[in-house]
Coordinates of C-alpha atoms in Angstrom, one line a residue:
M84 CA 53.9 -42.1 -30.6
P85 CA 55.9 -39.3 -30.7
G86 CA 54.6 -35.7 -31.0
T87 CA 55.7 -32.9 -33.1
M88 CA 55.2 -29.8 -33.0
R89 CA 56.2 -27.0 -35.1
I90 CA 57.0 -22.9 -34.6
T91 CA 58.6 -20.7 -36.8
S92 CA 59.3 -17.0 -36.4
V93 CA 58.2 -14.2 -39.0
S94 CA 59.9 -11.1 -37.9
R95 CA 59.9 -7.5 -39.8
A96 CA 62.6 -5.8 -39.6
V97 CA 63.9 -7.3 -35.8
G98 CA 60.6 -8.0 -35.1
L99 CA 60.7 -11.6 -33.6
A100 CA 56.4 -12.3 -32.8
L101 CA 56.1 -16.2 -32.7
I102 CA 53.6 -18.3 -34.3
A103 CA 53.4 -21.4 -33.1
A104 CA 51.6 -24.7 -35.4
G105 CA 50.6 -27.7 -35.2
L106 CA 51.0 -29.3 -32.0
T107 CA 49.5 -32.1 -31.2
A108 CA 49.7 -31.9 -27.0
A109 CA 47.5 -29.9 -25.7
A110 CA 47.5 -27.8 -21.7
T111 CA 44.7 -27.4 -20.2
A112 CA 44.2 -24.0 -17.3
R113 CA 41.2 -23.3 -14.8
P114 CA 40.1 -20.1 -16.9
A115 CA 38.2 -16.7 -14.6
A116 CA 34.3 -16.9 -14.7
A117 CA 32.3 -17.3 -17.5
D118 CA 31.0 -14.3 -17.2
H119 CA 34.1 -12.6 -16.7
V120 CA 36.4 -10.8 -18.9
L121 CA 40.0 -10.1 -19.0
D122 CA 42.2 -7.0 -19.5
L123 CA 45.3 -7.1 -22.2
S124 CA 47.5 -4.7 -22.8
F125 CA 48.9 -3.9 -26.9
N126 CA 52.5 -2.3 -25.8
A127 CA 53.5 -0.4 -28.1
D128 CA 57.2 -0.8 -27.3
L129 CA 56.7 -3.9 -28.2
A130 CA 55.5 -4.1 -31.3
A131 CA 58.5 -2.1 -32.2
Q132 CA 60.1 -5.0 -31.5
G133 CA 57.4 -7.1 -34.1
F134 CA 55.0 -8.4 -30.5
P135 CA 52.0 -7.1 -31.9
S136 CA 49.8 -9.9 -30.0
P137 CA 47.8 -8.9 -27.3
L138 CA 49.4 -9.3 -23.8
L139 CA 48.2 -11.3 -20.6
R140 CA 50.8 -9.1 -17.3
A141 CA 51.3 -11.8 -14.5
T142 CA 53.3 -12.5 -11.5
V143 CA 54.0 -15.9 -11.8
N144 CA 56.0 -17.2 -8.4
G145 CA 57.2 -13.5 -8.1
Q146 CA 58.3 -12.9 -11.9
V147 CA 56.1 -10.1 -13.5
V148 CA 56.2 -11.3 -17.4
W149 CA 53.8 -11.2 -20.4
F150 CA 51.9 -14.0 -22.4
L151 CA 51.3 -13.5 -25.6
M152 CA 47.9 -14.1 -26.2
D153 CA 49.1 -16.6 -28.8
T154 CA 45.6 -18.5 -31.0
G155 CA 48.3 -20.0 -33.8
A156 CA 49.5 -22.1 -30.3
S157 CA 47.4 -25.6 -29.2
V158 CA 49.3 -26.2 -27.0
H159 CA 50.7 -23.4 -23.7
T160 CA 54.4 -22.1 -25.7
L161 CA 57.4 -21.0 -22.3
A162 CA 60.6 -19.7 -23.1
T163 CA 63.2 -21.1 -21.3
W164 CA 64.4 -18.4 -19.3
F165 CA 61.4 -17.5 -17.7
V166 CA 61.1 -21.3 -16.4
A167 CA 64.5 -21.1 -15.1
A168 CA 62.6 -17.4 -13.3
A169 CA 60.1 -19.0 -12.4
H170 CA 62.3 -22.2 -10.0
L171 CA 59.3 -24.2 -12.8
P172 CA 60.5 -27.8 -12.7
T173 CA 60.3 -30.2 -15.7
H174 CA 60.4 -33.1 -17.6
E175 CA 61.1 -34.5 -20.8
S176 CA 57.8 -35.0 -23.6
K177 CA 57.4 -36.7 -26.7
L178 CA 57.5 -34.1 -28.5
T179 CA 59.4 -32.8 -31.4
L180 CA 60.3 -29.5 -32.5
V181 CA 60.3 -28.6 -36.0
G182 CA 61.6 -25.6 -37.7
S183 CA 60.9 -24.0 -40.3
T184 CA 64.0 -25.3 -41.5
G185 CA 63.1 -28.7 -40.7
A186 CA 65.6 -29.0 -37.8
T187 CA 64.1 -30.4 -35.2
T188 CA 65.0 -30.7 -31.1
K189 CA 63.9 -32.2 -28.1
A190 CA 60.2 -30.6 -26.2
R191 CA 60.1 -30.2 -22.5
E192 CA 57.2 -29.6 -20.6
A193 CA 57.2 -27.5 -17.2
S194 CA 55.0 -28.9 -13.8
P195 CA 51.9 -27.6 -13.6
F196 CA 52.1 -24.0 -12.5
Q197 CA 49.3 -21.2 -11.4
L198 CA 49.7 -17.3 -13.3
Q199 CA 47.6 -14.8 -11.3
A200 CA 46.9 -11.7 -13.6
R201 CA 46.2 -8.1 -12.9
D202 CA 43.4 -8.0 -11.0
S203 CA 44.3 -11.5 -9.3
T204 CA 42.6 -13.6 -11.4
P205 CA 44.2 -17.0 -11.1
F206 CA 45.1 -19.5 -14.0
G207 CA 46.4 -22.9 -13.5
I208 CA 48.7 -23.9 -16.2
H209 CA 49.0 -27.6 -17.1
D210 CA 51.5 -29.8 -20.2
A211 CA 53.0 -26.6 -21.1
V212 CA 56.4 -27.7 -23.5
V213 CA 59.2 -25.1 -22.9
V214 CA 61.0 -23.6 -26.0
D215 CA 64.1 -21.9 -26.2
F216 CA 62.9 -18.6 -28.0
P217 CA 65.3 -15.8 -28.8
A218 CA 67.5 -13.5 -26.1
V219 CA 64.7 -11.0 -26.6
F220 CA 61.6 -13.2 -24.9
A221 CA 64.1 -12.5 -21.6
D222 CA 65.4 -9.2 -22.7
Q223 CA 61.5 -7.9 -22.5
K224 CA 60.1 -10.0 -20.1
I225 CA 58.6 -12.3 -22.9
A226 CA 57.7 -15.5 -20.5
G227 CA 55.8 -17.6 -23.2
L228 CA 52.7 -18.4 -26.1
L229 CA 49.3 -19.0 -23.8
S230 CA 47.1 -20.2 -25.8
P231 CA 43.8 -18.1 -25.8
Q232 CA 41.0 -21.6 -26.7
L233 CA 42.2 -23.6 -24.1
L234 CA 41.3 -21.4 -20.9
A235 CA 38.1 -22.1 -21.4
S236 CA 36.5 -24.2 -20.1
P237 CA 34.5 -27.8 -21.5
G238 CA 31.8 -26.0 -22.7
Q239 CA 32.4 -23.0 -22.6
A240 CA 34.0 -20.2 -25.7
A241 CA 37.1 -18.6 -25.8
V242 CA 36.0 -14.7 -26.5
L243 CA 39.1 -12.9 -27.4
N244 CA 37.7 -8.9 -28.5
L245 CA 41.1 -7.6 -30.2
Q246 CA 39.8 -4.2 -30.1
T247 CA 39.9 -3.2 -26.5
P248 CA 41.5 -5.7 -26.1
S249 CA 39.9 -8.4 -23.6
I250 CA 39.6 -11.8 -23.3
G251 CA 36.4 -13.4 -21.9
F252 CA 34.4 -17.8 -22.1
G253 CA 31.4 -17.8 -22.4
P254 CA 28.6 -20.0 -24.5
F255 CA 29.4 -19.4 -28.0
S256 CA 26.1 -19.0 -28.8
A257 CA 25.8 -15.8 -27.1
E258 CA 28.6 -14.9 -27.3
V259 CA 28.3 -15.3 -31.5
A260 CA 25.4 -13.2 -30.7
R261 CA 27.2 -10.6 -29.4
L262 CA 29.5 -9.3 -32.8
G263 CA 26.7 -7.6 -33.7
I264 CA 26.2 -9.7 -37.1
T265 CA 24.4 -12.4 -38.0
S266 CA 24.9 -16.3 -36.7
T267 CA 26.1 -17.2 -40.2
A268 CA 28.2 -14.9 -41.1
A269 CA 29.7 -15.0 -37.9
T270 CA 31.5 -19.1 -39.0
A271 CA 31.1 -18.8 -42.8
G272 CA 34.0 -21.0 -43.8
T273 CA 35.1 -20.9 -40.1
H274 CA 36.5 -24.0 -39.9
V275 CA 39.0 -26.1 -36.6
C276 CA 42.0 -27.6 -36.9
P277 CA 42.2 -30.0 -33.7
T278 CA 45.6 -31.8 -33.1
Q279 CA 46.9 -35.1 -34.2
D280 CA 46.3 -36.4 -31.4
P281 CA 42.6 -36.9 -31.1
A282 CA 42.8 -37.3 -26.4
A283 CA 44.9 -34.1 -26.6
N284 CA 42.1 -30.6 -27.2
G285 CA 44.5 -28.9 -29.0
R286 CA 42.9 -27.0 -32.0
T287 CA 44.2 -23.6 -34.6
Y288 CA 41.4 -22.7 -36.3
G289 CA 41.0 -21.4 -40.6
V290 CA 39.0 -17.8 -41.6
P291 CA 37.3 -16.7 -44.8
A292 CA 39.5 -14.1 -46.5
T293 CA 40.1 -12.6 -49.8
V294 CA 44.0 -11.0 -50.3
A295 CA 44.4 -9.3 -53.7
G296 CA 41.3 -9.8 -54.4
I297 CA 41.5 -13.7 -54.8
A298 CA 39.7 -16.1 -52.4
A299 CA 41.4 -17.9 -49.1
D300 CA 41.5 -20.5 -46.1
M301 CA 44.0 -19.0 -43.5
T302 CA 45.3 -19.4 -39.9
A303 CA 44.2 -17.6 -38.0
D304 CA 47.3 -16.8 -35.7
T305 CA 47.1 -13.3 -32.9
G306 CA 51.2 -14.8 -32.3
A307 CA 52.0 -13.3 -36.2
T308 CA 53.6 -10.0 -36.8
S309 CA 52.3 -9.8 -40.4
T310 CA 50.1 -11.3 -42.5
T311 CA 51.9 -14.8 -43.7
I312 CA 50.9 -16.2 -47.9
A313 CA 52.2 -19.2 -48.7
S314 CA 53.1 -20.8 -51.7
T315 CA 49.9 -20.8 -53.3
R316 CA 48.0 -19.1 -56.6
I317 CA 47.7 -15.6 -54.6
A318 CA 52.0 -15.7 -53.9
R319 CA 52.0 -15.5 -57.5
A320 CA 49.5 -13.3 -58.5
L321 CA 51.4 -10.7 -56.0
T322 CA 54.9 -12.1 -56.7
S323 CA 55.6 -9.1 -58.9
R324 CA 55.6 -6.6 -56.8
A325 CA 57.3 -8.4 -54.0
V326 CA 60.3 -6.8 -52.0
A327 CA 62.7 -9.5 -50.7
N328 CA 63.0 -7.2 -47.2
T329 CA 62.1 -10.0 -44.4
E330 CA 63.4 -12.9 -42.6
I331 CA 61.5 -16.0 -40.9
Q332 CA 63.4 -18.6 -38.0
G333 CA 61.7 -21.1 -37.3
V334 CA 63.5 -22.8 -33.6
G335 CA 66.2 -25.3 -34.6
G336 CA 67.1 -23.6 -37.9
D337 CA 69.1 -19.7 -38.5
A338 CA 67.6 -17.0 -40.0
Q339 CA 65.5 -17.0 -43.6
K340 CA 64.8 -14.3 -46.3
A341 CA 61.4 -13.8 -47.2
R342 CA 60.1 -10.9 -49.3
T343 CA 57.0 -8.5 -48.9
V344 CA 54.3 -6.8 -50.5
A345 CA 52.9 -3.2 -49.3
G346 CA 49.3 -2.4 -48.9
V347 CA 47.6 -5.4 -50.4
T348 CA 43.9 -5.7 -49.2
V349 CA 42.9 -8.5 -47.3
V350 CA 39.5 -8.6 -46.3
R351 CA 38.2 -11.0 -43.4
A352 CA 34.5 -11.2 -41.9
G353 CA 33.5 -9.0 -44.3
V354 CA 35.4 -5.7 -43.7
A355 CA 38.5 -4.8 -45.4
R356 CA 42.2 -4.0 -44.4
K357 CA 45.7 -3.4 -45.3
A358 CA 48.6 -4.9 -44.5
D359 CA 51.9 -5.9 -45.8
V360 CA 51.9 -9.2 -46.7
V361 CA 55.0 -11.8 -46.3
L362 CA 55.3 -14.4 -49.2
A363 CA 57.2 -16.8 -47.1
G364 CA 57.4 -20.0 -49.0
G365 CA 56.9 -23.6 -48.6
A366 CA 53.1 -24.7 -46.8
G367 CA 50.4 -22.8 -45.5
G368 CA 49.4 -22.2 -42.5
N369 CA 48.6 -25.5 -40.0
C370 CA 44.5 -25.7 -40.6
G371 CA 44.4 -22.5 -43.5
V372 CA 46.2 -23.8 -46.2
D373 CA 47.3 -20.3 -48.6
G374 CA 48.7 -19.1 -45.0
L375 CA 48.5 -17.6 -42.2
L376 CA 46.4 -13.9 -40.8
G377 CA 48.5 -12.2 -38.9
M378 CA 47.6 -9.0 -35.8
D379 CA 48.3 -6.4 -38.7
A380 CA 45.1 -8.4 -40.6
L381 CA 42.8 -9.2 -37.5
R382 CA 43.2 -6.2 -35.0
G383 CA 39.8 -5.1 -34.5
C384 CA 38.2 -8.1 -35.2
T385 CA 36.8 -10.2 -32.2
L386 CA 37.4 -14.5 -32.7
V387 CA 34.4 -16.4 -30.4
L388 CA 37.0 -19.9 -30.3
A389 CA 35.5 -22.8 -29.9
E390 CA 36.1 -26.9 -29.5
K391 CA 35.1 -27.5 -33.2
T392 CA 33.4 -24.0 -34.2
M393 CA 34.7 -20.4 -34.4
G394 CA 33.5 -17.5 -35.3
I395 CA 34.9 -14.3 -36.1
G396 CA 33.8 -10.7 -36.2
C397 CA 35.4 -7.0 -37.8
G398 CA 35.0 -3.3 -37.3
G399 CA 36.2 -1.6 -39.6
S400 CA 39.9 -0.3 -41.2

């Protein structure tokens, strides 16, 4: 049966950090060796335009580009401009893209290709979908979104360090032990949400948090600029403090107004951090029912992402 893919975008000012969520097809890759750690980057210029996510600098068929490391994406997602510039063949897909406004478009898939990281580490990317992202992607040479959890070999976890930043791979138990907190604390309340297709390996992750003192179940989404709250009890508690100065845009849909609440205390992995959260309305994240935990809250954390479990540890605010 045809699958569906849900992509939304949270923007602050002119920012367009994308959240790819709820995808029903998986992408596979040949990862680096288990003991290899791959350096990522934070780019201040891109962050100012709404892209605070960890970035992988890579070369594909002579194109030197950025890839956003997006834990909210359960499939690798490529920008149309990049697919054309890198001369990657595409074919029709059974997937349908659903934007935040409900508009739908048919997806295409790119043929397998290889990217080379800055340290010459090769990754083979398969089954990535192709999306018409906003023009800023081409302007800034952003090739698309990579799902870091899908870069790990079977039986291994991807370790996304949002302090350094970097990504590594290793056995889940060993990597959780490196977080400096107990395994019980690292995994308490976390859960994995697989895609609807049982044959696919795509997945996203829910983590517990408190937002403004209220317990929440949030999708850990490094592709999101801001922590975003759905129409839940948390949004109702914050409504009186909200200011209408934010937009949300989905694939196939127009930008929609949203509201921001400044200086909200968000506690993740037992550590508090202040964030300006967005009240987006509608349903929650594809995994956490209360919304999306974005880079404003996740910066300073380390995520250990395995097929059936997840661990999280965070540094100070």
